[in-house]
């Protein structure tokens, strides 16, 4: 491995939707590589890469694992990845270490939600993709399609996948859910399919050889090039011409022996494209000959004779027709040869790939060179050039990226080293050795040569080489203990590994939490962070059954946090240990690992802790109503500090939904901009996949303005352009007055700067604000903002003493802190607020007559606490009161749900959806199959146990996939009391009204947090006495 040439290495991963055949395909590639690890007859049944008990039991892949294959003179590192949405973090780790991706799509089920996700991941990581259409045999044996119908179906899938990729290339969709909802129902009719001309810019084109048609279970597959070679001599055409002609509307005229277009054929509608005539029809004939009871066995013998296949007579004369078919097809069109030859031909080697991917892996940094750090910058640039060129010489700086840590039982570590020496595997490591678990790093070498025993620097994502010694916590120097070549579950020790290889490294367990950059020099920028498609939304509180086991549980949680790239571990405000996972399946696996591997204690798991938000009723996109709220002096909540020196008035209005969404999604970038840290901002940018030449502030500003405009237009369809412009300008004026965002300085709520010309309260001074956030976002010129502040100061100075104004200015931070506290915990159930704009006017009144006498003033200060704290508390209370006055509403997270159901189970499926408060978006029949595809929104709170209930009610025939989509306000009023006659007639009088859904959700959260809940503890007390009294 140490001597392998970079040009002969290929690093590939297999990506697809769940159950589309990734692990089965990997089995055949392993068996076909001739390594002796897997017998060809076991391929597809053994699931070699799924070596965990839980994976075999559930029949799904739960982690990405690598294996090194040998094909001709090429070394192929194959990474199998999960398809379940809960384990999409593993897809990110696999994609980061690969140069190419095999995208699998089921020919029967077509494109699904996870297909969108993996295509997006491949595009983000700049991988070279190849398309593999799997389960072609199901078109023949299950759906009984004719070759022409099958061709139309395959062409439609290729066209749809190309459409998704081109959408991502043009950065059209912000999320996978957006891209699914954008696809119109019944995109095109079957009859038009054969006339689609392939666009030259399409990513996947069968005639270019980057699309394979396979049946992974039976072990056969082909690219168009193989059939072009079969027919070249027979038809007297060149292989290149045939390869172009075997896909698309090209026909073969048997009389003239020429390839013609649609216009050149004489057979009319009966003519078949060449792909149907020369590729699909022979396949159909072989299948019918093998599987039909009256099939023509001579046809099979003809195939065996024509292609000189060596099929043992024992297999050919087998009573099971399926085995006969497998024996013939796997020898005629061997799957591993087709796929691996496509990989070698279409996917780049590490040298070519890293020059393409360098902008994603190590983006160029804009750094002002002040002369002091010239050497550091020069070396960092040299390292970047070596990574770009994949320099594998021993002199080159060694750079590697660890995408995840994974735990391996001690018994799985090789006992002997690369030269046969006995290895010491009992080195103490990270508290896991007493559990017989060792942590290995899953890494890819991007430059130089890595060797066991080498000393290397571990750089975290926040490391900055320019800050030198002052940032020690982000860099550590460690010695690598061993290097292994991963062979699925097995590990093969190696002494050295060159650039371009994927290896497992032992000795980093205590130094890396989840991912890191390894470098032989300190003067190296860390690699950009990986992008995860979803965030861990399912949170549960866990505690040991026996309190004495708390230490073991804490240690187990630390190990789990390191072993799983996606799990999050923390402590709640109530002191509970909280575990956050991506979904139910992921959570179940984490709990099982904790119980059996990492903590080894009995654990109690709470019901899921669901997050909510709080907002107010109202159309955020209705500007006249909103501005009335801000200008109307009567609609406000007023609070006074306990010492009576500060009067606070708060007005609140709702922001447009699209503006709220942009603020929420851009929180990472906003954090970097507001904190004014350019190096942090560049790191945040990588998460948003911004290109190098983008100005991040301008891009965000444009998105905010576009969001405002789209909301104004969607608010009223008949609005004319003048009003749109007028309302837009009004909103821009509001956006120019942003003082702060909240909660945590980056949330979707806005604090507006108060207008200094507002109504005064006595001889008071208004606490001034500064449009700091608007300044940083480029909505306000800095000099202009300074002038406004000076004007405010001048006006204030006319009315009050300079000392009072200075005091008011010093309390500005208290107002912001009060706003942050209020938006972090709303009035309904202490959940964060969502999409609100607050205008806080805080007036300070002079101390008055008492100020001359120092004693009472001091006493007053002591009695009520520090004045800044009083202002903060009063602002928080006033904001919460203002929300309660404006019809508060609960906002809940929604999952986008994709369901596949047979027609006969539609009734039970809709019954389950209605019980879960789901909202159906669309339903459509899948052409050529008895399945319905239904898209719906399901509240996260109702999703627990949803998949199990759906399977139970539909006898296992339905499958559902959930992905977090958006936040949505519940229209119900939690404090609803019937007032009109109709309401009283429908709901009863006030005493017997049942709580609506919103109130039930609020009460459940309040009960969980230990907040007071209005409920009757005793009902019908007179009926609860016992019948007999024993005195």
CSV table of C-alpha atoms in Angstrom, one decimal, residues 735-950:
chain,number,residue,atom,x,y,z
A,735,UNK,CA,-34.7,46.6,8.7
A,736,UNK,CA,-32.4,49.6,8.9
A,737,UNK,CA,-33.4,50.0,12.6
A,738,UNK,CA,-32.2,46.5,13.9
A,739,UNK,CA,-30.5,47.0,17.2
A,740,UNK,CA,-30.1,43.3,18.1
A,741,UNK,CA,-31.3,39.8,17.1
A,742,UNK,CA,-32.5,37.2,19.7
A,743,UNK,CA,-32.3,34.8,21.3
A,744,UNK,CA,-28.5,34.2,21.6
A,745,UNK,CA,-27.7,37.3,19.4
A,746,UNK,CA,-28.6,35.4,16.2
A,747,UNK,CA,-32.2,34.2,16.5
A,748,UNK,CA,-35.3,35.0,14.3
A,749,UNK,CA,-36.5,37.9,16.5
A,750,UNK,CA,-35.6,41.6,16.1
A,751,UNK,CA,-35.1,44.4,18.6
A,752,UNK,CA,-35.7,47.8,16.9
A,753,UNK,CA,-34.0,51.1,17.8
A,754,UNK,CA,-36.6,53.4,19.4
A,755,UNK,CA,-37.5,56.7,17.7
A,756,UNK,CA,-35.9,59.5,19.7
A,757,UNK,CA,-38.8,61.9,18.6
A,758,UNK,CA,-41.3,59.7,20.4
A,759,UNK,CA,-43.6,60.8,23.2
A,760,UNK,CA,-41.8,61.8,26.4
A,761,UNK,CA,-42.7,60.8,29.9
A,762,UNK,CA,-42.2,63.8,32.1
A,763,UNK,CA,-38.6,65.1,32.2
A,764,UNK,CA,-37.3,61.7,31.3
A,765,UNK,CA,-34.5,60.6,28.9
A,766,UNK,CA,-35.0,57.7,26.4
A,767,UNK,CA,-32.4,55.0,26.6
A,768,UNK,CA,-30.8,55.3,23.1
A,769,UNK,CA,-30.2,52.3,20.9
A,770,UNK,CA,-27.8,51.9,17.9
A,771,UNK,CA,-28.7,50.1,14.7
A,772,UNK,CA,-25.6,47.8,15.2
A,773,UNK,CA,-26.9,44.8,13.3
A,774,UNK,CA,-28.2,46.8,10.4
A,775,UNK,CA,-24.8,48.4,10.2
A,776,UNK,CA,-23.0,45.1,10.1
A,777,UNK,CA,-25.4,43.8,7.4
A,778,UNK,CA,-24.8,46.8,5.3
A,779,UNK,CA,-28.4,48.3,5.5
A,780,UNK,CA,-27.1,51.5,7.2
A,781,UNK,CA,-23.9,53.4,6.5
A,782,UNK,CA,-21.7,53.6,9.6
A,783,UNK,CA,-21.2,57.4,9.4
A,784,UNK,CA,-25.0,57.8,9.0
A,785,UNK,CA,-25.6,55.7,12.1
A,786,UNK,CA,-23.1,57.8,14.1
A,787,UNK,CA,-24.8,61.1,13.0
A,788,UNK,CA,-28.2,59.7,14.1
A,789,UNK,CA,-26.8,58.8,17.5
A,790,UNK,CA,-25.2,62.2,17.9
A,791,UNK,CA,-28.5,63.9,17.0
A,792,UNK,CA,-30.3,61.8,19.6
A,793,UNK,CA,-27.6,62.8,22.1
A,794,UNK,CA,-28.0,66.5,21.3
A,795,UNK,CA,-31.8,66.3,21.6
A,796,UNK,CA,-31.5,64.4,24.9
A,797,UNK,CA,-28.9,66.9,26.1
A,798,UNK,CA,-31.4,69.8,25.7
A,799,UNK,CA,-33.9,68.1,28.0
A,800,UNK,CA,-31.8,66.5,30.7
A,801,UNK,CA,-28.4,66.8,32.4
A,802,UNK,CA,-25.4,65.2,30.8
A,803,UNK,CA,-25.1,62.8,33.7
A,804,UNK,CA,-28.6,61.5,33.2
A,805,UNK,CA,-28.0,61.0,29.5
A,806,UNK,CA,-24.7,59.1,30.3
A,807,UNK,CA,-26.6,56.9,32.7
A,808,UNK,CA,-29.2,56.2,30.0
A,809,UNK,CA,-26.5,55.3,27.5
A,810,UNK,CA,-24.9,52.9,30.0
A,811,UNK,CA,-28.2,51.1,30.4
A,812,UNK,CA,-28.6,50.3,26.7
A,813,UNK,CA,-26.9,46.9,27.2
A,814,UNK,CA,-29.5,46.1,29.9
A,815,UNK,CA,-32.3,46.6,27.5
A,816,UNK,CA,-30.7,44.2,25.0
A,817,UNK,CA,-30.1,41.6,27.7
A,818,UNK,CA,-33.7,41.9,28.8
A,819,UNK,CA,-34.8,41.4,25.2
A,820,UNK,CA,-32.5,38.3,24.9
A,821,UNK,CA,-34.0,36.8,28.1
A,822,UNK,CA,-37.5,37.4,26.9
A,823,UNK,CA,-37.0,35.9,23.4
A,824,UNK,CA,-35.2,32.9,24.9
A,825,UNK,CA,-38.2,32.0,27.2
A,826,UNK,CA,-41.7,33.1,26.1
A,827,UNK,CA,-44.7,33.6,28.3
A,828,UNK,CA,-46.6,30.5,27.3
A,829,UNK,CA,-44.2,27.7,28.2
A,830,UNK,CA,-40.7,29.2,28.4
A,831,UNK,CA,-39.9,28.2,24.8
A,832,UNK,CA,-38.0,30.6,22.5
A,833,UNK,CA,-40.0,33.2,20.5
A,834,UNK,CA,-40.3,33.1,16.8
A,835,UNK,CA,-40.5,35.8,14.1
A,836,UNK,CA,-41.3,38.8,16.3
A,837,UNK,CA,-40.1,42.4,16.2
A,838,UNK,CA,-40.0,44.4,19.5
A,839,UNK,CA,-39.8,48.1,19.9
A,840,UNK,CA,-38.7,48.9,23.4
A,841,UNK,CA,-38.9,52.5,24.7
A,842,UNK,CA,-37.2,52.8,28.1
A,843,UNK,CA,-37.4,56.2,29.8
A,844,UNK,CA,-35.2,57.1,32.7
A,845,UNK,CA,-36.6,59.6,35.2
A,846,UNK,CA,-34.3,61.8,37.3
A,847,UNK,CA,-33.9,60.7,41.0
A,848,UNK,CA,-35.9,63.8,42.0
A,849,UNK,CA,-35.7,65.6,45.4
A,850,UNK,CA,-34.4,62.5,47.1
A,851,UNK,CA,-31.2,62.8,45.0
A,852,UNK,CA,-29.9,65.6,47.3
A,853,UNK,CA,-30.0,63.4,50.3
A,854,UNK,CA,-27.5,60.6,49.8
A,855,UNK,CA,-28.9,58.2,52.5
A,856,UNK,CA,-32.4,57.5,51.2
A,857,UNK,CA,-31.0,57.2,47.7
A,858,UNK,CA,-28.4,54.6,48.8
A,859,UNK,CA,-31.1,52.8,50.9
A,860,UNK,CA,-33.4,52.7,47.8
A,861,UNK,CA,-30.6,51.2,45.7
A,862,UNK,CA,-29.9,48.5,48.3
A,863,UNK,CA,-33.6,47.8,48.7
A,864,UNK,CA,-34.3,47.0,45.0
A,865,UNK,CA,-30.9,45.8,43.8
A,866,UNK,CA,-28.7,47.1,41.0
A,867,UNK,CA,-30.5,49.5,38.7
A,868,UNK,CA,-29.2,47.7,35.5
A,869,UNK,CA,-30.7,44.5,36.8
A,870,UNK,CA,-34.0,46.1,37.5
A,871,UNK,CA,-34.1,47.5,33.9
A,872,UNK,CA,-33.3,44.1,32.5
A,873,UNK,CA,-36.0,42.3,34.4
A,874,UNK,CA,-38.6,45.0,33.6
A,875,UNK,CA,-37.8,44.8,29.8
A,876,UNK,CA,-38.1,41.0,29.9
A,877,UNK,CA,-41.5,41.2,31.7
A,878,UNK,CA,-42.7,43.9,29.4
A,879,UNK,CA,-41.8,41.9,26.3
A,880,UNK,CA,-43.6,38.8,27.6
A,881,UNK,CA,-46.7,40.9,28.6
A,882,UNK,CA,-46.8,42.5,25.1
A,883,UNK,CA,-46.8,39.0,23.5
A,884,UNK,CA,-49.6,37.8,25.8
A,885,UNK,CA,-51.7,40.9,24.9
A,886,UNK,CA,-51.4,40.2,21.1
A,887,UNK,CA,-53.0,36.7,20.9
A,888,UNK,CA,-50.0,34.4,21.5
A,889,UNK,CA,-49.7,31.2,19.4
A,890,UNK,CA,-47.6,28.0,19.7
A,891,UNK,CA,-45.3,27.2,16.8
A,892,UNK,CA,-44.4,23.5,16.2
A,893,UNK,CA,-41.8,21.8,14.0
A,894,UNK,CA,-43.2,19.8,11.1
A,895,UNK,CA,-41.8,16.8,9.3
A,896,UNK,CA,-42.1,16.3,5.6
A,897,UNK,CA,-43.4,12.7,5.2
A,898,UNK,CA,-43.2,10.6,2.1
A,899,UNK,CA,-45.4,7.5,2.2
A,900,UNK,CA,-45.6,4.5,-0.3
A,901,UNK,CA,-48.8,2.4,0.1
A,902,UNK,CA,-50.6,-0.2,-2.0
A,903,UNK,CA,-54.0,0.9,-3.1
A,904,UNK,CA,-55.9,-1.5,-0.8
A,905,UNK,CA,-54.2,0.1,2.3
A,906,UNK,CA,-55.0,3.7,1.5
A,907,UNK,CA,-57.9,3.8,4.0
A,908,UNK,CA,-55.9,2.6,7.1
A,909,UNK,CA,-53.0,4.9,6.1
A,910,UNK,CA,-55.2,8.0,6.0
A,911,UNK,CA,-56.7,6.9,9.3
A,912,UNK,CA,-53.2,6.9,10.9
A,913,UNK,CA,-52.4,10.3,9.3
A,914,UNK,CA,-55.6,11.9,10.6
A,915,UNK,CA,-54.8,10.6,14.2
A,916,UNK,CA,-51.4,12.2,13.9
A,917,UNK,CA,-52.8,15.7,12.9
A,918,UNK,CA,-51.1,15.3,9.5
A,919,UNK,CA,-51.8,17.5,6.5
A,920,UNK,CA,-51.8,15.7,3.2
A,921,UNK,CA,-50.1,17.7,0.4
A,922,UNK,CA,-50.5,15.5,-2.6
A,923,UNK,CA,-51.1,11.9,-3.7
A,924,UNK,CA,-50.3,10.3,-6.9
A,925,UNK,CA,-50.2,6.8,-8.4
A,926,UNK,CA,-46.8,5.5,-9.4
A,927,UNK,CA,-47.0,4.5,-13.1
A,928,UNK,CA,-46.6,0.8,-13.7
A,929,UNK,CA,-46.9,-0.2,-10.1
A,930,UNK,CA,-49.8,-0.7,-7.6
A,931,UNK,CA,-48.3,1.9,-5.2
A,932,UNK,CA,-49.5,5.3,-4.2
A,933,UNK,CA,-47.0,8.0,-3.2
A,934,UNK,CA,-48.4,10.4,-0.6
A,935,UNK,CA,-46.7,13.6,0.6
A,936,UNK,CA,-47.8,15.0,3.9
A,937,UNK,CA,-46.7,17.3,6.8
A,938,UNK,CA,-46.7,15.6,10.2
A,939,UNK,CA,-46.0,17.5,13.5
A,940,UNK,CA,-42.8,16.3,15.2
A,941,UNK,CA,-44.7,15.9,18.4
A,942,UNK,CA,-47.0,13.4,16.8
A,943,UNK,CA,-44.3,11.5,14.9
A,944,UNK,CA,-43.1,9.2,17.7
A,945,UNK,CA,-44.2,5.6,17.0
A,946,UNK,CA,-45.7,6.8,13.7
A,947,UNK,CA,-43.7,4.3,11.5
A,948,UNK,CA,-44.6,1.4,13.8
A,949,UNK,CA,-48.3,2.3,13.9
A,950,UNK,CA,-48.4,2.7,10.1
